[in-house]
Amino acid sequence: MARKVIIAGNWKMNNTAPEGSALVEALKPLVAGIDAADIVVCPPFTTLNAVVETACNSNIKVGAQNLHWAESGAFTGEISAAMLKEAGATYVIIGHSERRQYFGETDATVNQRLRAALCSGLIPIVCVGETLEEREGERTDNVLSMQLSGGLAGITASEMADIIIAYEPIWAIGTGKTATPEMAEDTHCFIRGRLIEMFGADLAEKVRIQYGGSMKPENAAELLAQPNIDGGLIGGASLKAASFAALIKNAIG
Ligand code: PEP
């Protein structure tokens, strides 16, 4: 089944508003006319407005890197779905491994954030992935299974149709170590298998599963050639317009 490729850049805590605008300004002509892939950049909160304005009238969409589940209230330092929408974001990353590792994100809070995103019409990118220790201990399937059942608890099949999953082996993020295409495909197959069990085959076949972890222009084509790899969530290689554009072009072939 044909699933549209989606390539999203996670800028993490990089780029001020002028820097982010300059990056998108440089990216626009490099990806102009590409419609075989959804192209998304996810800047820090403070840079959203400027990037949305710069990306206006282009094929580049803008996402946030996190959201809080409440509509408003005493949650110092947090940002609501409505605030992201107001800034012009259309996507949101949820449960990135750095949030899980450094900020106490759990499958339960991923689930709460996911519900808030769906209620507001933001397109969620839900991240899952195992540590090196878990992979070496042959616990990858268990870990992913728990992340999927906890993170997606109570989600209906029609809601699942709007959700993107990003498989990011933690040992491959920012390390230069990429899962081999075969290893990544095996794990994507496992994830799709779990989605089939949870939501049925028709729906699961439509869900886009991105790979993330040291994806770059040089390895994008072979990763995306795998039947169950539908895109990429990109950190380092999304911080330069030329490398992000080259990666997108190689991904769609
Ligand atoms: C990420 O942070 O989601 C990521 C995949 O980073 P990198 O591409 O730098 O490994």
PDB file of C-alpha atoms and ligand atoms in Angstrom:
ATOM      1  CA  MET A   1       0.000   0.000   0.000  1.00  0.00           C
ATOM      2  CA  ALA A   2       1.301   3.462  -0.871  1.00  0.00           C
ATOM      3  CA  ARG A   3       1.983   5.646   2.135  1.00  0.00           C
ATOM      4  CA  LYS A   4       3.197   9.183   1.533  1.00  0.00           C
ATOM      5  CA  VAL A   5       6.755   9.727   2.728  1.00  0.00           C
ATOM      6  CA  ILE A   6       7.092  12.145   5.631  1.00  0.00           C
ATOM      7  CA  ILE A   7      10.418  13.733   6.510  1.00  0.00           C
ATOM      8  CA  ALA A   8      10.455  15.842   9.673  1.00  0.00           C
ATOM      9  CA  GLY A   9      13.376  17.820  11.061  1.00  0.00           C
ATOM     10  CA  ASN A  10      13.655  17.991  14.840  1.00  0.00           C
ATOM     11  CA  TRP A  11      15.768  21.048  15.548  1.00  0.00           C
ATOM     12  CA  LYS A  12      15.811  20.336  19.297  1.00  0.00           C
ATOM     13  CA  MET A  13      17.165  23.321  21.295  1.00  0.00           C
ATOM     14  CA  ASN A  14      18.832  24.907  18.277  1.00  0.00           C
ATOM     15  CA  ASN A  15      18.170  28.076  16.293  1.00  0.00           C
ATOM     16  CA  THR A  16      16.890  31.455  17.408  1.00  0.00           C
ATOM     17  CA  ALA A  17      14.044  33.012  15.445  1.00  0.00           C
ATOM     18  CA  PRO A  18      16.329  34.780  12.901  1.00  0.00           C
ATOM     19  CA  GLU A  19      18.454  31.649  12.506  1.00  0.00           C
ATOM     20  CA  GLY A  20      15.386  29.449  12.044  1.00  0.00           C
ATOM     21  CA  SER A  21      13.904  31.821   9.475  1.00  0.00           C
ATOM     22  CA  ALA A  22      17.184  31.916   7.568  1.00  0.00           C
ATOM     23  CA  LEU A  23      17.311  28.101   7.532  1.00  0.00           C
ATOM     24  CA  VAL A  24      13.769  27.841   6.141  1.00  0.00           C
ATOM     25  CA  GLU A  25      14.394  30.672   3.674  1.00  0.00           C
ATOM     26  CA  ALA A  26      17.378  28.673   2.359  1.00  0.00           C
ATOM     27  CA  LEU A  27      15.403  25.411   2.351  1.00  0.00           C
ATOM     28  CA  LYS A  28      12.401  26.734   0.425  1.00  0.00           C
ATOM     29  CA  PRO A  29      13.963  26.926  -3.049  1.00  0.00           C
ATOM     30  CA  LEU A  30      15.808  23.628  -2.522  1.00  0.00           C
ATOM     31  CA  VAL A  31      12.567  21.698  -1.920  1.00  0.00           C
ATOM     32  CA  ALA A  32      10.181  23.790  -4.012  1.00  0.00           C
ATOM     33  CA  GLY A  33       7.868  21.633  -6.090  1.00  0.00           C
ATOM     34  CA  ILE A  34       8.495  18.436  -4.125  1.00  0.00           C
ATOM     35  CA  ASP A  35       5.110  16.887  -3.443  1.00  0.00           C
ATOM     36  CA  ALA A  36       6.111  13.235  -3.065  1.00  0.00           C
ATOM     37  CA  ALA A  37       6.943  13.857   0.585  1.00  0.00           C
ATOM     38  CA  ASP A  38       5.422  15.785   3.442  1.00  0.00           C
ATOM     39  CA  ILE A  39       8.181  18.083   4.664  1.00  0.00           C
ATOM     40  CA  VAL A  40       8.073  19.305   8.269  1.00  0.00           C
ATOM     41  CA  VAL A  41      10.426  21.336  10.458  1.00  0.00           C
ATOM     42  CA  CYS A  42      10.055  21.352  14.242  1.00  0.00           C
ATOM     43  CA  PRO A  43      11.759  24.399  15.781  1.00  0.00           C
ATOM     44  CA  PRO A  44      11.824  25.370  19.465  1.00  0.00           C
ATOM     45  CA  PHE A  45       8.646  27.057  20.777  1.00  0.00           C
ATOM     46  CA  THR A  46      10.105  30.565  20.662  1.00  0.00           C
ATOM     47  CA  THR A  47      10.987  30.163  16.992  1.00  0.00           C
ATOM     48  CA  LEU A  48       7.623  28.808  15.815  1.00  0.00           C
ATOM     49  CA  ASN A  49       6.024  32.120  14.848  1.00  0.00           C
ATOM     50  CA  ALA A  50       8.952  33.288  12.772  1.00  0.00           C
ATOM     51  CA  VAL A  51       9.374  29.948  11.026  1.00  0.00           C
ATOM     52  CA  VAL A  52       5.649  29.653  10.275  1.00  0.00           C
ATOM     53  CA  GLU A  53       5.763  33.097   8.689  1.00  0.00           C
ATOM     54  CA  THR A  54       8.821  32.231   6.606  1.00  0.00           C
ATOM     55  CA  ALA A  55       7.373  28.867   5.532  1.00  0.00           C
ATOM     56  CA  CYS A  56       4.069  30.465   4.497  1.00  0.00           C
ATOM     57  CA  ASN A  57       3.150  29.681   0.858  1.00  0.00           C
ATOM     58  CA  SER A  58       5.704  26.903   0.641  1.00  0.00           C
ATOM     59  CA  ASN A  59       5.499  23.109   0.906  1.00  0.00           C
ATOM     60  CA  ILE A  60       7.194  23.190   4.320  1.00  0.00           C
ATOM     61  CA  LYS A  61       4.971  22.535   7.335  1.00  0.00           C
ATOM     62  CA  VAL A  62       5.859  23.420  10.898  1.00  0.00           C
ATOM     63  CA  GLY A  63       5.621  21.313  14.039  1.00  0.00           C
ATOM     64  CA  ALA A  64       6.405  21.682  17.727  1.00  0.00           C
ATOM     65  CA  GLN A  65       8.588  19.397  19.828  1.00  0.00           C
ATOM     66  CA  ASN A  66       6.200  18.874  22.745  1.00  0.00           C
ATOM     67  CA  LEU A  67       2.898  20.063  24.232  1.00  0.00           C
ATOM     68  CA  HIS A  68       1.125  19.918  27.562  1.00  0.00           C
ATOM     69  CA  TRP A  69      -2.149  18.024  27.910  1.00  0.00           C
ATOM     70  CA  ALA A  70      -4.091  20.659  29.841  1.00  0.00           C
ATOM     71  CA  GLU A  71      -5.923  23.480  28.091  1.00  0.00           C
ATOM     72  CA  SER A  72      -4.494  26.093  30.469  1.00  0.00           C
ATOM     73  CA  GLY A  73      -3.570  26.512  34.105  1.00  0.00           C
ATOM     74  CA  ALA A  74      -0.744  26.449  36.615  1.00  0.00           C
ATOM     75  CA  PHE A  75       1.848  24.526  34.597  1.00  0.00           C
ATOM     76  CA  THR A  76       4.900  26.752  34.652  1.00  0.00           C
ATOM     77  CA  GLY A  77       7.053  26.396  31.574  1.00  0.00           C
ATOM     78  CA  GLU A  78       4.527  24.385  29.593  1.00  0.00           C
ATOM     79  CA  ILE A  79       2.739  25.110  26.299  1.00  0.00           C
ATOM     80  CA  SER A  80      -0.795  24.054  25.359  1.00  0.00           C
ATOM     81  CA  ALA A  81      -2.100  22.675  22.087  1.00  0.00           C
ATOM     82  CA  ALA A  82      -4.096  25.869  21.500  1.00  0.00           C
ATOM     83  CA  MET A  83      -0.923  27.941  21.903  1.00  0.00           C
ATOM     84  CA  LEU A  84       0.855  25.798  19.326  1.00  0.00           C
ATOM     85  CA  LYS A  85      -2.080  26.119  16.950  1.00  0.00           C
ATOM     86  CA  GLU A  86      -2.120  29.874  17.459  1.00  0.00           C
ATOM     87  CA  ALA A  87       1.572  29.979  16.523  1.00  0.00           C
ATOM     88  CA  GLY A  88       0.747  28.099  13.312  1.00  0.00           C
ATOM     89  CA  ALA A  89       2.072  24.632  14.138  1.00  0.00           C
ATOM     90  CA  THR A  90       0.314  21.731  12.429  1.00  0.00           C
ATOM     91  CA  TYR A  91       2.400  18.821  13.773  1.00  0.00           C
ATOM     92  CA  VAL A  92       3.767  17.974  17.210  1.00  0.00           C
ATOM     93  CA  ILE A  93       6.435  15.494  18.318  1.00  0.00           C
ATOM     94  CA  ILE A  94       5.407  13.533  21.413  1.00  0.00           C
ATOM     95  CA  GLY A  95       7.526  11.294  23.647  1.00  0.00           C
ATOM     96  CA  HIS A  96      10.926  11.920  22.075  1.00  0.00           C
ATOM     97  CA  SER A  97      13.548   9.819  23.867  1.00  0.00           C
ATOM     98  CA  GLU A  98      15.267  12.963  25.161  1.00  0.00           C
ATOM     99  CA  ARG A  99      11.978  13.952  26.868  1.00  0.00           C
ATOM    100  CA  ARG A 100      11.740  10.429  28.291  1.00  0.00           C
ATOM    101  CA  GLN A 101      15.393  10.426  29.398  1.00  0.00           C
ATOM    102  CA  TYR A 102      15.765  13.941  30.833  1.00  0.00           C
ATOM    103  CA  PHE A 103      12.252  15.184  31.625  1.00  0.00           C
ATOM    104  CA  GLY A 104      10.434  12.226  33.107  1.00  0.00           C
ATOM    105  CA  GLU A 105       8.196  11.501  30.125  1.00  0.00           C
ATOM    106  CA  THR A 106       6.352   8.207  30.535  1.00  0.00           C
ATOM    107  CA  ASP A 107       3.990   6.222  28.345  1.00  0.00           C
ATOM    108  CA  ALA A 108       1.136   7.595  30.468  1.00  0.00           C
ATOM    109  CA  THR A 109       2.114  11.229  29.841  1.00  0.00           C
ATOM    110  CA  VAL A 110       2.702  10.448  26.158  1.00  0.00           C
ATOM    111  CA  ASN A 111      -0.887   9.228  26.086  1.00  0.00           C
ATOM    112  CA  GLN A 112      -2.192  12.398  27.748  1.00  0.00           C
ATOM    113  CA  ARG A 113      -0.256  14.629  25.354  1.00  0.00           C
ATOM    114  CA  LEU A 114      -1.443  12.555  22.415  1.00  0.00           C
ATOM    115  CA  ARG A 115      -5.088  13.026  23.394  1.00  0.00           C
ATOM    116  CA  ALA A 116      -4.584  16.786  23.677  1.00  0.00           C
ATOM    117  CA  ALA A 117      -2.938  16.897  20.256  1.00  0.00           C
ATOM    118  CA  LEU A 118      -5.736  14.894  18.626  1.00  0.00           C
ATOM    119  CA  CYS A 119      -8.441  17.012  20.270  1.00  0.00           C
ATOM    120  CA  SER A 120      -6.898  20.165  18.868  1.00  0.00           C
ATOM    121  CA  GLY A 121      -6.256  18.793  15.372  1.00  0.00           C
ATOM    122  CA  LEU A 122      -2.454  18.793  15.626  1.00  0.00           C
ATOM    123  CA  ILE A 123      -0.876  15.839  13.795  1.00  0.00           C
ATOM    124  CA  PRO A 124       1.073  13.838  16.384  1.00  0.00           C
ATOM    125  CA  ILE A 125       4.418  12.161  15.765  1.00  0.00           C
ATOM    126  CA  VAL A 126       4.704   9.627  18.586  1.00  0.00           C
ATOM    127  CA  CYS A 127       8.256   8.441  19.270  1.00  0.00           C
ATOM    128  CA  VAL A 128       9.194   4.978  20.471  1.00  0.00           C
ATOM    129  CA  GLY A 129      12.559   3.268  20.713  1.00  0.00           C
ATOM    130  CA  GLU A 130      14.836   1.077  22.775  1.00  0.00           C
ATOM    131  CA  THR A 131      18.171   1.688  24.497  1.00  0.00           C
ATOM    132  CA  LEU A 132      21.318  -0.190  23.523  1.00  0.00           C
ATOM    133  CA  GLU A 133      21.074  -2.227  26.714  1.00  0.00           C
ATOM    134  CA  GLU A 134      17.511  -3.215  25.876  1.00  0.00           C
ATOM    135  CA  ARG A 135      18.473  -4.231  22.335  1.00  0.00           C
ATOM    136  CA  GLU A 136      21.472  -6.214  23.525  1.00  0.00           C
ATOM    137  CA  GLY A 137      19.304  -7.871  26.156  1.00  0.00           C
ATOM    138  CA  GLU A 138      16.840  -8.869  23.397  1.00  0.00           C
ATOM    139  CA  ARG A 139      14.114  -6.802  25.018  1.00  0.00           C
ATOM    140  CA  THR A 140      13.428  -4.514  22.033  1.00  0.00           C
ATOM    141  CA  ASP A 141      10.084  -6.098  21.147  1.00  0.00           C
ATOM    142  CA  ASN A 142       8.863  -5.969  24.747  1.00  0.00           C
ATOM    143  CA  VAL A 143       9.905  -2.361  25.210  1.00  0.00           C
ATOM    144  CA  LEU A 144       8.270  -1.235  21.959  1.00  0.00           C
ATOM    145  CA  SER A 145       5.157  -3.214  22.718  1.00  0.00           C
ATOM    146  CA  MET A 146       4.792  -1.508  26.089  1.00  0.00           C
ATOM    147  CA  GLN A 147       5.473   1.938  24.647  1.00  0.00           C
ATOM    148  CA  LEU A 148       2.822   1.366  21.976  1.00  0.00           C
ATOM    149  CA  SER A 149       0.167  -0.075  24.267  1.00  0.00           C
ATOM    150  CA  GLY A 150       0.755   2.596  26.928  1.00  0.00           C
ATOM    151  CA  GLY A 151       1.187   5.542  24.599  1.00  0.00           C
ATOM    152  CA  LEU A 152      -1.744   4.593  22.384  1.00  0.00           C
ATOM    153  CA  ALA A 153      -4.062   3.368  25.164  1.00  0.00           C
ATOM    154  CA  GLY A 154      -7.706   4.164  24.453  1.00  0.00           C
ATOM    155  CA  ILE A 155      -6.959   5.583  21.005  1.00  0.00           C
ATOM    156  CA  THR A 156      -9.601   4.591  18.455  1.00  0.00           C
ATOM    157  CA  ALA A 157      -8.860   3.290  14.973  1.00  0.00           C
ATOM    158  CA  SER A 158     -10.132   6.496  13.412  1.00  0.00           C
ATOM    159  CA  GLU A 159      -7.841   8.552  15.680  1.00  0.00           C
ATOM    160  CA  MET A 160      -4.930   6.250  14.830  1.00  0.00           C
ATOM    161  CA  ALA A 161      -5.375   7.162  11.175  1.00  0.00           C
ATOM    162  CA  ASP A 162      -4.064  10.645  12.010  1.00  0.00           C
ATOM    163  CA  ILE A 163      -1.065   9.514  14.076  1.00  0.00           C
ATOM    164  CA  ILE A 164       2.500   9.069  12.829  1.00  0.00           C
ATOM    165  CA  ILE A 165       4.863   6.743  14.678  1.00  0.00           C
ATOM    166  CA  ALA A 166       8.595   7.465  14.776  1.00  0.00           C
ATOM    167  CA  TYR A 167      10.808   4.501  15.592  1.00  0.00           C
ATOM    168  CA  GLU A 168      14.035   5.876  17.013  1.00  0.00           C
ATOM    169  CA  PRO A 169      16.528   3.414  18.480  1.00  0.00           C
ATOM    170  CA  ILE A 170      18.049   5.545  21.247  1.00  0.00           C
ATOM    171  CA  TRP A 171      21.530   4.178  20.575  1.00  0.00           C
ATOM    172  CA  ALA A 172      21.351   5.616  17.057  1.00  0.00           C
ATOM    173  CA  ILE A 173      20.268   9.159  17.983  1.00  0.00           C
ATOM    174  CA  GLY A 174      23.025  11.709  17.509  1.00  0.00           C
ATOM    175  CA  THR A 175      25.668   8.985  17.664  1.00  0.00           C
ATOM    176  CA  GLY A 176      26.384   8.485  13.985  1.00  0.00           C
ATOM    177  CA  LYS A 177      25.367   4.818  14.430  1.00  0.00           C
ATOM    178  CA  THR A 178      22.422   3.964  12.202  1.00  0.00           C
ATOM    179  CA  ALA A 179      20.420   0.777  12.377  1.00  0.00           C
ATOM    180  CA  THR A 180      21.089  -1.192   9.202  1.00  0.00           C
ATOM    181  CA  PRO A 181      18.172  -0.944   6.781  1.00  0.00           C
ATOM    182  CA  GLU A 182      17.373  -4.623   7.445  1.00  0.00           C
ATOM    183  CA  MET A 183      17.437  -4.146  11.221  1.00  0.00           C
ATOM    184  CA  ALA A 184      15.242  -1.047  10.982  1.00  0.00           C
ATOM    185  CA  GLU A 185      12.828  -2.819   8.608  1.00  0.00           C
ATOM    186  CA  ASP A 186      12.537  -5.779  10.996  1.00  0.00           C
ATOM    187  CA  THR A 187      11.616  -3.452  13.822  1.00  0.00           C
ATOM    188  CA  HIS A 188       9.192  -1.425  11.682  1.00  0.00           C
ATOM    189  CA  CYS A 189       7.524  -4.734  10.738  1.00  0.00           C
ATOM    190  CA  PHE A 190       7.211  -5.594  14.408  1.00  0.00           C
ATOM    191  CA  ILE A 191       5.642  -2.187  15.115  1.00  0.00           C
ATOM    192  CA  ARG A 192       3.190  -2.562  12.246  1.00  0.00           C
ATOM    193  CA  GLY A 193       2.352  -6.044  13.532  1.00  0.00           C
ATOM    194  CA  ARG A 194       1.483  -4.583  16.938  1.00  0.00           C
ATOM    195  CA  LEU A 195      -0.628  -1.900  15.245  1.00  0.00           C
ATOM    196  CA  ILE A 196      -2.457  -4.646  13.328  1.00  0.00           C
ATOM    197  CA  GLU A 197      -3.218  -6.383  16.634  1.00  0.00           C
ATOM    198  CA  MET A 198      -4.381  -3.156  18.216  1.00  0.00           C
ATOM    199  CA  PHE A 199      -6.259  -1.470  15.356  1.00  0.00           C
ATOM    200  CA  GLY A 200      -6.768  -4.047  12.602  1.00  0.00           C
ATOM    201  CA  ALA A 201      -4.893  -4.595   9.371  1.00  0.00           C
ATOM    202  CA  ASP A 202      -6.715  -2.046   7.203  1.00  0.00           C
ATOM    203  CA  LEU A 203      -5.873   0.799   9.517  1.00  0.00           C
ATOM    204  CA  ALA A 204      -2.371  -0.367  10.445  1.00  0.00           C
ATOM    205  CA  GLU A 205      -1.385  -0.568   6.787  1.00  0.00           C
ATOM    206  CA  LYS A 206      -2.142   3.143   6.454  1.00  0.00           C
ATOM    207  CA  VAL A 207      -0.061   4.317   9.437  1.00  0.00           C
ATOM    208  CA  ARG A 208       3.196   5.990   8.508  1.00  0.00           C
ATOM    209  CA  ILE A 209       6.214   4.818  10.519  1.00  0.00           C
ATOM    210  CA  GLN A 210       9.277   7.047  10.376  1.00  0.00           C
ATOM    211  CA  TYR A 211      12.803   5.921  11.196  1.00  0.00           C
ATOM    212  CA  GLY A 212      15.005   8.237  13.250  1.00  0.00           C
ATOM    213  CA  GLY A 213      18.608   7.922  14.347  1.00  0.00           C
ATOM    214  CA  SER A 214      21.538   9.410  12.462  1.00  0.00           C
ATOM    215  CA  MET A 215      19.633   9.483   9.182  1.00  0.00           C
ATOM    216  CA  LYS A 216      21.559  11.567   6.646  1.00  0.00           C
ATOM    217  CA  PRO A 217      21.636  12.138   2.881  1.00  0.00           C
ATOM    218  CA  GLU A 218      23.989   9.155   2.443  1.00  0.00           C
ATOM    219  CA  ASN A 219      21.753   6.531   4.078  1.00  0.00           C
ATOM    220  CA  ALA A 220      18.253   7.927   3.445  1.00  0.00           C
ATOM    221  CA  ALA A 221      17.681   6.108   0.150  1.00  0.00           C
ATOM    222  CA  GLU A 222      18.451   2.619   1.446  1.00  0.00           C
ATOM    223  CA  LEU A 223      16.428   3.134   4.603  1.00  0.00           C
ATOM    224  CA  LEU A 224      13.436   4.472   2.676  1.00  0.00           C
ATOM    225  CA  ALA A 225      13.702   1.606   0.174  1.00  0.00           C
ATOM    226  CA  GLN A 226      12.474  -0.724   2.927  1.00  0.00           C
ATOM    227  CA  PRO A 227       8.770  -1.447   2.533  1.00  0.00           C
ATOM    228  CA  ASN A 228       7.784  -0.473   6.090  1.00  0.00           C
ATOM    229  CA  ILE A 229       9.944   2.642   6.455  1.00  0.00           C
ATOM    230  CA  ASP A 230       7.757   5.574   5.449  1.00  0.00           C
ATOM    231  CA  GLY A 231       9.894   8.525   6.339  1.00  0.00           C
ATOM    232  CA  GLY A 232      12.406   9.962   8.730  1.00  0.00           C
ATOM    233  CA  LEU A 233      12.625  12.015  11.892  1.00  0.00           C
ATOM    234  CA  ILE A 234      15.883  13.850  11.511  1.00  0.00           C
ATOM    235  CA  GLY A 235      17.975  15.659  14.121  1.00  0.00           C
ATOM    236  CA  GLY A 236      21.476  16.768  13.127  1.00  0.00           C
ATOM    237  CA  ALA A 237      21.011  16.573   9.358  1.00  0.00           C
ATOM    238  CA  SER A 238      17.988  18.887   9.514  1.00  0.00           C
ATOM    239  CA  LEU A 239      20.017  21.801  10.849  1.00  0.00           C
ATOM    240  CA  LYS A 240      21.522  22.734   7.475  1.00  0.00           C
ATOM    241  CA  ALA A 241      19.259  23.474   4.514  1.00  0.00           C
ATOM    242  CA  ALA A 242      21.538  21.709   2.030  1.00  0.00           C
ATOM    243  CA  SER A 243      21.775  18.449   3.974  1.00  0.00           C
ATOM    244  CA  PHE A 244      18.062  18.392   4.832  1.00  0.00           C
ATOM    245  CA  ALA A 245      17.112  19.014   1.206  1.00  0.00           C
ATOM    246  CA  ALA A 246      19.553  16.388  -0.046  1.00  0.00           C
ATOM    247  CA  LEU A 247      18.188  13.888   2.444  1.00  0.00           C
ATOM    248  CA  ILE A 248      14.600  14.579   1.313  1.00  0.00           C
ATOM    249  CA  LYS A 249      15.542  14.183  -2.341  1.00  0.00           C
ATOM    250  CA  ASN A 250      17.405  10.922  -1.699  1.00  0.00           C
ATOM    251  CA  ALA A 251      14.518   9.621   0.409  1.00  0.00           C
ATOM    252  CA  ILE A 252      11.984  10.019  -2.377  1.00  0.00           C
ATOM    253  CA  GLY A 253      14.425   8.762  -5.044  1.00  0.00           C
TER     254      GLY A 253
HETATM  255  C1  PEP B   1      16.271  12.829  16.701  1.00  0.00           C
HETATM  256  O1  PEP B   1      16.623  13.593  17.562  1.00  0.00           O
HETATM  257  O2  PEP B   1      15.071  12.539  16.628  1.00  0.00           O
HETATM  258  C2  PEP B   1      17.296  12.248  15.826  1.00  0.00           C
HETATM  259  C3  PEP B   1      16.964  11.239  15.082  1.00  0.00           C
HETATM  260  O3  PEP B   1      18.545  12.819  15.868  1.00  0.00           O
HETATM  261  P1  PEP B   1      19.776  12.497  14.862  1.00  0.00           P
HETATM  262  O4  PEP B   1      19.213  12.492  13.468  1.00  0.00           O
HETATM  263  O5  PEP B   1      20.743  13.599  15.100  1.00  0.00           O
HETATM  264  O6  PEP B   1      20.283  11.158  15.252  1.00  0.00           O
END
